[in-house]
XYZ file of C-alpha atoms in Angstrom:
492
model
C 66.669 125.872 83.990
C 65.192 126.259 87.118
C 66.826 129.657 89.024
C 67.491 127.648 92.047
C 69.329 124.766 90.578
C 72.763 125.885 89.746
C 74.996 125.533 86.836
C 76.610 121.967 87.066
C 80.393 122.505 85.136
C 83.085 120.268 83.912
C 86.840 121.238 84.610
C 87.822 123.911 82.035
C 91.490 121.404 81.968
C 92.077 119.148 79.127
C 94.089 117.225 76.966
C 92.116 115.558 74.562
C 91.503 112.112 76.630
C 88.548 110.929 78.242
C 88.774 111.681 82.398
C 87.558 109.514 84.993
C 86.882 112.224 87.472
C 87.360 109.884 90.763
C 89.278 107.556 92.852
C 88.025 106.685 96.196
C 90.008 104.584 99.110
C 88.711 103.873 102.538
C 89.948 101.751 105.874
C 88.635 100.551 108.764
C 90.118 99.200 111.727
C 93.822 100.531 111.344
C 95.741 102.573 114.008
C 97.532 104.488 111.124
C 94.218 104.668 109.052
C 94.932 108.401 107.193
C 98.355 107.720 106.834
C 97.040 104.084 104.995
C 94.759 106.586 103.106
C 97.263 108.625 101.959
C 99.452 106.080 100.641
C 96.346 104.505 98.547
C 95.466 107.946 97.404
C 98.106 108.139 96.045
C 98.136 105.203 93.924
C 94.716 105.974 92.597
C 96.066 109.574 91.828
C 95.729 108.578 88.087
C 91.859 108.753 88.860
C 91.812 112.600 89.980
C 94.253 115.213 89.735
C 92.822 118.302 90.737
C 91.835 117.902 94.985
C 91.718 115.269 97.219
C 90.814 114.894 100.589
C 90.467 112.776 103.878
C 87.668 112.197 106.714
C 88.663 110.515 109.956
C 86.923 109.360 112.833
C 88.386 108.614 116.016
C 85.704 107.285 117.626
C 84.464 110.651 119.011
C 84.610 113.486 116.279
C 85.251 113.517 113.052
C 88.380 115.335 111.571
C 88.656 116.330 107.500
C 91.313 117.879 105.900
C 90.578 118.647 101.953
C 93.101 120.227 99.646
C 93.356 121.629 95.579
C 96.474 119.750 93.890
C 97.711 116.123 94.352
C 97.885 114.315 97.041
C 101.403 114.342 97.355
C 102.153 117.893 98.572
C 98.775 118.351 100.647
C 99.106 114.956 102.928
C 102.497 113.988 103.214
C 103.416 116.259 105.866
C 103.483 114.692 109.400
C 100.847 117.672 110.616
C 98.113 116.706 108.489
C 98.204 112.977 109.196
C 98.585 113.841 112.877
C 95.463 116.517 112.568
C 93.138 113.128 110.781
C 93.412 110.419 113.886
C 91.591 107.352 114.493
C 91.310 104.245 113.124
C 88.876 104.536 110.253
C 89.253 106.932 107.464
C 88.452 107.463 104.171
C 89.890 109.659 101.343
C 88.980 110.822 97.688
C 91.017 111.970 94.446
C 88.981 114.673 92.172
C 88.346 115.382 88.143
C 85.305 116.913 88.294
C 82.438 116.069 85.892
C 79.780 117.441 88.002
C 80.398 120.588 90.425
C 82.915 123.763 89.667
C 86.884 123.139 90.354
C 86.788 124.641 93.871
C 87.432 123.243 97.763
C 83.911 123.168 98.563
C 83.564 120.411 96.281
C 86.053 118.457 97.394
C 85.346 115.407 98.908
C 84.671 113.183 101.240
C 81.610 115.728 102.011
C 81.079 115.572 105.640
C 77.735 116.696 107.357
C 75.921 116.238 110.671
C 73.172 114.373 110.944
C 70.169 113.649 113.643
C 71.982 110.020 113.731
C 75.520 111.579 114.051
C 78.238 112.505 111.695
C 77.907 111.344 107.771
C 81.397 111.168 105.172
C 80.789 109.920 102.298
C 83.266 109.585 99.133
C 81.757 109.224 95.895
C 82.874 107.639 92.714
C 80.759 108.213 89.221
C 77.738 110.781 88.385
C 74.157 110.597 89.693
C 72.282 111.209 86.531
C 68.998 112.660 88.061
C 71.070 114.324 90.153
C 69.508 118.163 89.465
C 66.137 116.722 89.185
C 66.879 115.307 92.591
C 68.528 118.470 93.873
C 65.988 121.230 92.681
C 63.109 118.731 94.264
C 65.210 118.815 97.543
C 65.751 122.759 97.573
C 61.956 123.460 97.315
C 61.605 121.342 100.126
C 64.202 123.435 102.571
C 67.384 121.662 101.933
C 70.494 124.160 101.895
C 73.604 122.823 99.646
C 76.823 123.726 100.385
C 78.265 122.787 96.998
C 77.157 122.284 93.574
C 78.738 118.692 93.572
C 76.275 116.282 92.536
C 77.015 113.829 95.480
C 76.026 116.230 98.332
C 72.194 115.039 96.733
C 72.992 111.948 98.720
C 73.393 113.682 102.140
C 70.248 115.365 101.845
C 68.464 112.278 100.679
C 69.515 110.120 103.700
C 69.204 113.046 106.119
C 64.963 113.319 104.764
C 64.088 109.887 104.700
C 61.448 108.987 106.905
C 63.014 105.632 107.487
C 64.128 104.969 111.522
C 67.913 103.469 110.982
C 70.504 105.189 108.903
C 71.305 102.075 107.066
C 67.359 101.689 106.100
C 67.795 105.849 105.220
C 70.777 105.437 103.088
C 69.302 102.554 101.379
C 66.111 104.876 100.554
C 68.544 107.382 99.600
C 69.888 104.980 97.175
C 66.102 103.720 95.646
C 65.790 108.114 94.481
C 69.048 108.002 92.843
C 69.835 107.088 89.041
C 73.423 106.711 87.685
C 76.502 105.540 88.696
C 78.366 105.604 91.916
C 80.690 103.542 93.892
C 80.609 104.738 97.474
C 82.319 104.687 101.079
C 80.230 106.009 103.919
C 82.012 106.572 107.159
C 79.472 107.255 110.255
C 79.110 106.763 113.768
C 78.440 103.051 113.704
C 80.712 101.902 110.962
C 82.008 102.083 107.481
C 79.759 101.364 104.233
C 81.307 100.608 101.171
C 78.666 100.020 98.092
C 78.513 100.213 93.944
C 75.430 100.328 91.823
C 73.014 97.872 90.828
C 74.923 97.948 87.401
C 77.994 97.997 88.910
C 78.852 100.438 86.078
C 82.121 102.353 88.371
C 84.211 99.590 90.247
C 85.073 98.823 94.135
C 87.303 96.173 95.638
C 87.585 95.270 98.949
C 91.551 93.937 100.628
C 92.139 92.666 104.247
C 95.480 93.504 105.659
C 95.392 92.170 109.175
C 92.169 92.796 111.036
C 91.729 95.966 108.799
C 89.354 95.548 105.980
C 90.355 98.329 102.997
C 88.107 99.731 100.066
C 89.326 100.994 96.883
C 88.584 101.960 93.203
C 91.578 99.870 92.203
C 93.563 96.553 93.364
C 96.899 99.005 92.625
C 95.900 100.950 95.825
C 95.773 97.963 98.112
C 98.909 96.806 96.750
C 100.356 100.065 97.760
C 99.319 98.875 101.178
C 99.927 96.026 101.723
C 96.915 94.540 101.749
C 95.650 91.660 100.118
C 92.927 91.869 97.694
C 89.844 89.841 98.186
C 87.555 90.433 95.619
C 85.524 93.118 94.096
C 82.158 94.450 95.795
C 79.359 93.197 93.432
C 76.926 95.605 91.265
C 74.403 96.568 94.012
C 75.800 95.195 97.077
C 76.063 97.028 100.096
C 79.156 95.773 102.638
C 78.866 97.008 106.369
C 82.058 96.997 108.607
C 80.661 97.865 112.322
C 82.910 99.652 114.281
C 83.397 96.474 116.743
C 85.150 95.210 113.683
C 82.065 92.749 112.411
C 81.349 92.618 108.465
C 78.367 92.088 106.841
C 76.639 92.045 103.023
C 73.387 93.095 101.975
C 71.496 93.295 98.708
C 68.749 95.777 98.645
C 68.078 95.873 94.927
C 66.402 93.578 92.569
C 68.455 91.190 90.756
C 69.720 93.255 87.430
C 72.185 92.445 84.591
C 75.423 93.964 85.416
C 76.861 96.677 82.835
C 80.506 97.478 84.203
C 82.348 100.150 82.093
C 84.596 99.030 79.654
C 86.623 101.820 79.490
C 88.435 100.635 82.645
C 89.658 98.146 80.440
C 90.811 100.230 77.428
C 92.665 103.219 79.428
C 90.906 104.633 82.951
C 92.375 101.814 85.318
C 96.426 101.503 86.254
C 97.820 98.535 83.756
C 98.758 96.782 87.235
C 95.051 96.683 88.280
C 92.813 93.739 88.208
C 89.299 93.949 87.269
C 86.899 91.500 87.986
C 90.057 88.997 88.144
C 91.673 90.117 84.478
C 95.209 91.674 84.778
C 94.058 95.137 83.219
C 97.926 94.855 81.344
C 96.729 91.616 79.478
C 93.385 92.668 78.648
C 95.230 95.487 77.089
C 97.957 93.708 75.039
C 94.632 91.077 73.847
C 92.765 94.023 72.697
C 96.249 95.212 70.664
C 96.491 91.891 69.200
C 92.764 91.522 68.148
C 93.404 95.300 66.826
C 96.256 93.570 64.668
C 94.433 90.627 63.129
C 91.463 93.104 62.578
C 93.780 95.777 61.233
C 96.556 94.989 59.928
C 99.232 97.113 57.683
C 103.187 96.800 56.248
C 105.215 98.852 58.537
C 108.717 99.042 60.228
C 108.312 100.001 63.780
C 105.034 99.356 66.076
C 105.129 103.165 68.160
C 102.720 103.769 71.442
C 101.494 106.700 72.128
C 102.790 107.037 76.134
C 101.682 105.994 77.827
C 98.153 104.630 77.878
C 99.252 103.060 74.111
C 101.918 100.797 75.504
C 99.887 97.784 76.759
C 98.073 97.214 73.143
C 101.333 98.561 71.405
C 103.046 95.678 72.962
C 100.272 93.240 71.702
C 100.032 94.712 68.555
C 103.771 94.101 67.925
C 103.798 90.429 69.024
C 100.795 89.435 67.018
C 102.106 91.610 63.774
C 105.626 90.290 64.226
C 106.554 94.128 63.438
C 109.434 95.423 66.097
C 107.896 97.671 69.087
C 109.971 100.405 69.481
C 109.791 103.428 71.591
C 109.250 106.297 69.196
C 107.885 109.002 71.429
C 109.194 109.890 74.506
C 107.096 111.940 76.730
C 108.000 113.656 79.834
C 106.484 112.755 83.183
C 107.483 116.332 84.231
C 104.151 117.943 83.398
C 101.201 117.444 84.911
C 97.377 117.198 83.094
C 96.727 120.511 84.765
C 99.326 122.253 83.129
C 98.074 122.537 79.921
C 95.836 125.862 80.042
C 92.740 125.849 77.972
C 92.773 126.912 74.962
C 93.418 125.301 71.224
C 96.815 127.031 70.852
C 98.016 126.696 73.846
C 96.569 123.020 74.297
C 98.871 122.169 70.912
C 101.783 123.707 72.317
C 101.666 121.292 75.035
C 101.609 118.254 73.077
C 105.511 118.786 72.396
C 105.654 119.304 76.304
C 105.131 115.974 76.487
C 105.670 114.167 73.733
C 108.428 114.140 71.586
C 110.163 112.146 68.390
C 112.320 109.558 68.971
C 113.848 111.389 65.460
C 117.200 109.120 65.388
C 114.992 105.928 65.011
C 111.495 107.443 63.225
C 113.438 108.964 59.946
C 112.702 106.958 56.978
C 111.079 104.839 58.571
C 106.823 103.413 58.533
C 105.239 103.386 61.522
C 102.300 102.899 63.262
C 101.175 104.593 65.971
C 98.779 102.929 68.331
C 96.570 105.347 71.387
C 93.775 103.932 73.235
C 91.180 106.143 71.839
C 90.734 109.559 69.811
C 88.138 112.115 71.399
C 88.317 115.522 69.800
C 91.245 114.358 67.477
C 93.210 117.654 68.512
C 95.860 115.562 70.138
C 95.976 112.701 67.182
C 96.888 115.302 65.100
C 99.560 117.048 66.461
C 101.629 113.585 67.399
C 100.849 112.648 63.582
C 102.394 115.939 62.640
C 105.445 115.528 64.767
C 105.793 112.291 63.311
C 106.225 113.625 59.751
C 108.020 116.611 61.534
C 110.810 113.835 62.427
C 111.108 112.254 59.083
C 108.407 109.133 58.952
C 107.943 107.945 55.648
C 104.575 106.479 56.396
C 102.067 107.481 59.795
C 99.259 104.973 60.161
C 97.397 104.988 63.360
C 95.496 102.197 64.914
C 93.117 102.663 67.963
C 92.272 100.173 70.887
C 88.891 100.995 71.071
C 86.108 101.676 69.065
C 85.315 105.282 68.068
C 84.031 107.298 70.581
C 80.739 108.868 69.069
C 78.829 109.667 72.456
C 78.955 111.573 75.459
C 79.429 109.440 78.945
C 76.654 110.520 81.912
C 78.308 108.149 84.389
C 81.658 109.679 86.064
C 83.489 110.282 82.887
C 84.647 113.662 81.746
C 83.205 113.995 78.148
C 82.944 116.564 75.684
C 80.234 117.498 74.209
C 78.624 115.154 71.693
C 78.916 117.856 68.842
C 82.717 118.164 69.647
C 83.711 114.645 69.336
C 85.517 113.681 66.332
C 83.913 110.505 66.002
C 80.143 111.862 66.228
C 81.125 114.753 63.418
C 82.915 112.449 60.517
C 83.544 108.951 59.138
C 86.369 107.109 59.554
C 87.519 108.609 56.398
C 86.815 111.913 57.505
C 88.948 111.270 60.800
C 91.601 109.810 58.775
C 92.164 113.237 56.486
C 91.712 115.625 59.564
C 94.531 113.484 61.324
C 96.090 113.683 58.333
C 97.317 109.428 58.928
C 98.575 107.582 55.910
C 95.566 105.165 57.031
C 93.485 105.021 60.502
C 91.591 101.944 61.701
C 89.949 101.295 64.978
C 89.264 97.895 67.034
C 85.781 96.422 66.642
C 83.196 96.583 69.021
C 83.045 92.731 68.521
C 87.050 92.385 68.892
C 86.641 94.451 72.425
C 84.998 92.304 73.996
C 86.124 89.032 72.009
C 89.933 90.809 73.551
C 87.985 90.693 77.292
C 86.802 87.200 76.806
C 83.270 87.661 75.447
C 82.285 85.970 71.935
C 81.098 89.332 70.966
C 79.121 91.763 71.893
C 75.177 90.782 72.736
C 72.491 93.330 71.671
C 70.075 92.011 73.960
C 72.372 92.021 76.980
C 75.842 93.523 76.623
C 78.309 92.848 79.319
C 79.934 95.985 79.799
C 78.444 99.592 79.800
C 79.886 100.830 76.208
C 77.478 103.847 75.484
C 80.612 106.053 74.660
C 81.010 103.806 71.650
C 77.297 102.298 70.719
C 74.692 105.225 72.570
C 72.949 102.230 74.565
C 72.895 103.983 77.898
C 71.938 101.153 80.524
C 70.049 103.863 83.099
C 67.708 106.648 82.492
C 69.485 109.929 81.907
C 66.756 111.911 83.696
C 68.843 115.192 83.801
C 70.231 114.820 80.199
C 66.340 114.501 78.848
C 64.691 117.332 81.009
C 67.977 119.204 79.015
C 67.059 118.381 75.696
C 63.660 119.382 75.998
C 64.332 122.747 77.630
C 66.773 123.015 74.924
C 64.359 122.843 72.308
C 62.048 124.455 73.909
C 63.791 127.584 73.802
C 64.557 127.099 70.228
C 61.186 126.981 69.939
C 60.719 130.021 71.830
C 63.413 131.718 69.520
C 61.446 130.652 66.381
C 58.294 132.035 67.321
C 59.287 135.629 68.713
């Protein structure tokens, strides 16, 4: 690697579930506009749990206040809201996938610029992003953090384009990836998402304030009424004056939205792309059913990301659902240290048996997905621990064989369950009476597709079928330095 790039890291917290690493929430033209962007912060908390922060602008100077921890705690004090005035603001909730766990990655990143001050709030991963960076350095650009947004900044503050929309739109061109952003400068607010629309935005109205958010949840929160989602590779402009505007700058290209949203990253009470999240959820449970069906007593979610397809499982079975594990809402995802031992330890933490109704008994446990299989394990365990006569697990998604590059906190390929054995193989390490996963098919026959195309999918499911929809310029240049070395090993 190159000695000035450095080492991009992924937070050292987890608890065996894929992490969406952001959640991003912006307002313009409110006189309460941090306070607004604290409340939808919070909603979107779900999104990113380890630092948030919020950029004002009050028509003069920008203010920022960025914090480690939740939102609640770090911008619910009257001080802090008071310290972020004006009437446009925008605000961000952190996992990191890209950057070290520390405040000078928190975001929005804020820099000045020959046009003026530049926030911007960033949702997803810019796959090129250390090709990008290490291009940038040897050119004279300083970075502040290792975050793979601040490439953005740098981008639009070189361009050799005369307006700052035309230099954030040639900042856009250099970039691969992912991202849903909201850019706060001078002369307005931009809110924009891919050309593949791969990490989601929707845009609310409440009053003469037009809102931005990763979620509809967070304009409900509000208030505000939704309006409809900003389209793969649309740009919207809100002027200061209040005045709104769309542009396109990209060539017309098949949308790829993730899927995952779908299956467990976005709040049950969401809507994406006008589906209720919730019944998306309980149809991908009942296709999971009639795909996978078994003799059992008691239909169990895992809490609570199982609950929705649980539900739906149940009703198209016509086997009971029944709350079998009752986890605590005490502890937070952070809490859990790493480290195997530890990490198992905390499963009982959170979960535990329902033992008065699970003894005897067959159930069937259903989870929205199985990454490492560290967690699937122990909850199978506790199940026999509490007297089930039969544990069969079913899983609302297909089986997570590859690593996401797109704003999604994945372990490495090697250490994914699904990548290292068979379903078979999964089965015995879980140590399930039987395990069976929903189809690829049944997905997206559950979110209203046939099946799933070859030649042109409609979602982004590389976590499940390895067809990445963008270059992965970063991952490549990896690999081949990778076995390069090895080579280099070999020979000496």
């Amino acid at each position: 690697m190159d000695p000035l790039t450095p080492m991009i890291t992924t937070n050292p917290f987890d608890d065996d579930k894929l992490r969406e690493e952001c959640g991003i929430f912006g307002v313009s033209g409110a006189e309460t506009a941090s306070a607004m962007v604290a409340l939808g912060l919070h909603a979107l908390q779900h999104r990113g749990q380890e630092a948030a922060g919020i950029t004002s602008w009050d028509g003069h100077d920008f203010h920022t206040h960025r914090a480690m921890g939740h939102v609640a705690g770090n911008f619910d004090r009257d001080e802090v809201i008071r310290g972020l005035p004006g009437d446009t603001a925008c605000g961000h909730v952190r996992y990191s996938t890209t950057g070290e766990t520390s405040l000078r990655n928190v975001q929005p990143l804020y820099a000045e610029l020959n046009s003026g001050g530049f926030a911007v709030a960033h949702n997803g991963n810019i796959s090129n992003a250390m090709k990008v960076r290490r291009e940038l350095i040897r050119r004279g650009s300083i970075f502040q953090s290792t975050s793979d947004t601040e490439v953005i900044i740098h981008l639009v503050a070189t361009s050799n384009y005369r307006t700052l929309l035309d230099k954030f739109i040639d900042a856009l061109k250099q970039i691969e990836g992912a991202y849903s952003l909201i850019v706060m400068t001078p002369e307005g607010m931009i809110a924009c998402r891919d050309p593949l629309g791969i990490r989601p935005l929707v845009m609310g109205k409440l009053g003469d304030s037009t809102i931005f958010a990763s979620e509809t949840v967070a304009l409900d929160v509000v208030g505000a009424d939704y309006v409809r989602s900003i389209d793969p590779g649309e740009l919207v402009i809100v002027t200061k004056d209040g005045e709104m505007r769309s542009i396109r700058p990209f060539g017309e290209v098949h949308p790829r939205p993730c899927i995952f949203e779908h299956v467990y990253f976005s709040r049950p009470d969401s809507i994406i792309d006008n589906s209720s999240v919730y019944s998306v959820r309980k149809a991908i449970g009942a296709q999971l059913a009639i795909e996978n069906p078994v003799e059992a007593d008691y239909v169990i979610p895992v809490p609570d990301s199982g609950v929705p397809a649980a539900i739906g499982y149940a009703q198209e079975s016509g086997i009971p659902f029944e709350l079998g594990i009752i986890r605590s809402h005490y502890i937070g995802r952070t809490f859990i240290q790493p480290g195997d031992k530890v990490r198992h330890l905390g499963v009982k933490l959170k979960h535990n048996a329902n033992r008065a109704l699970i003894q005897g008994k067959r159930i069937v446990l259903i989870d929205d997905s199985i990454v490492r299989g560290t967690t699937s394990l122990k909850i199978v365990q506790m199940m026999r621990e509490a007297g089930a006569a039969e544990v069969h697990m079913r899983i609302a998604s297909p089986p997570t064989k590859h690593s996401c590059f797109y704003g999604v906190d994945t372990p490495e390929r090697t250490k994914l369950l699904a990548h290292k054995l068979d379903i078979g193989g999964m089965q015995d390490f879980i140590h399930a009476d039987s395990l069976a996963f929903i189809s690829i098919d049944g997905l997206y026959k559950a979110l209203g597709e046939a099946k799933r195309a070859d030649i042109r999918p409609q979602y982004c499911d590389a976590c499940f079928t390895g067809d990445y929809p963008t270059k992965l310029t970063d991952q490549d240049e990896a690999v081949v330095e990778n076995q390069f070395e090895l080579l280099a090993e070999r020979v000496s």
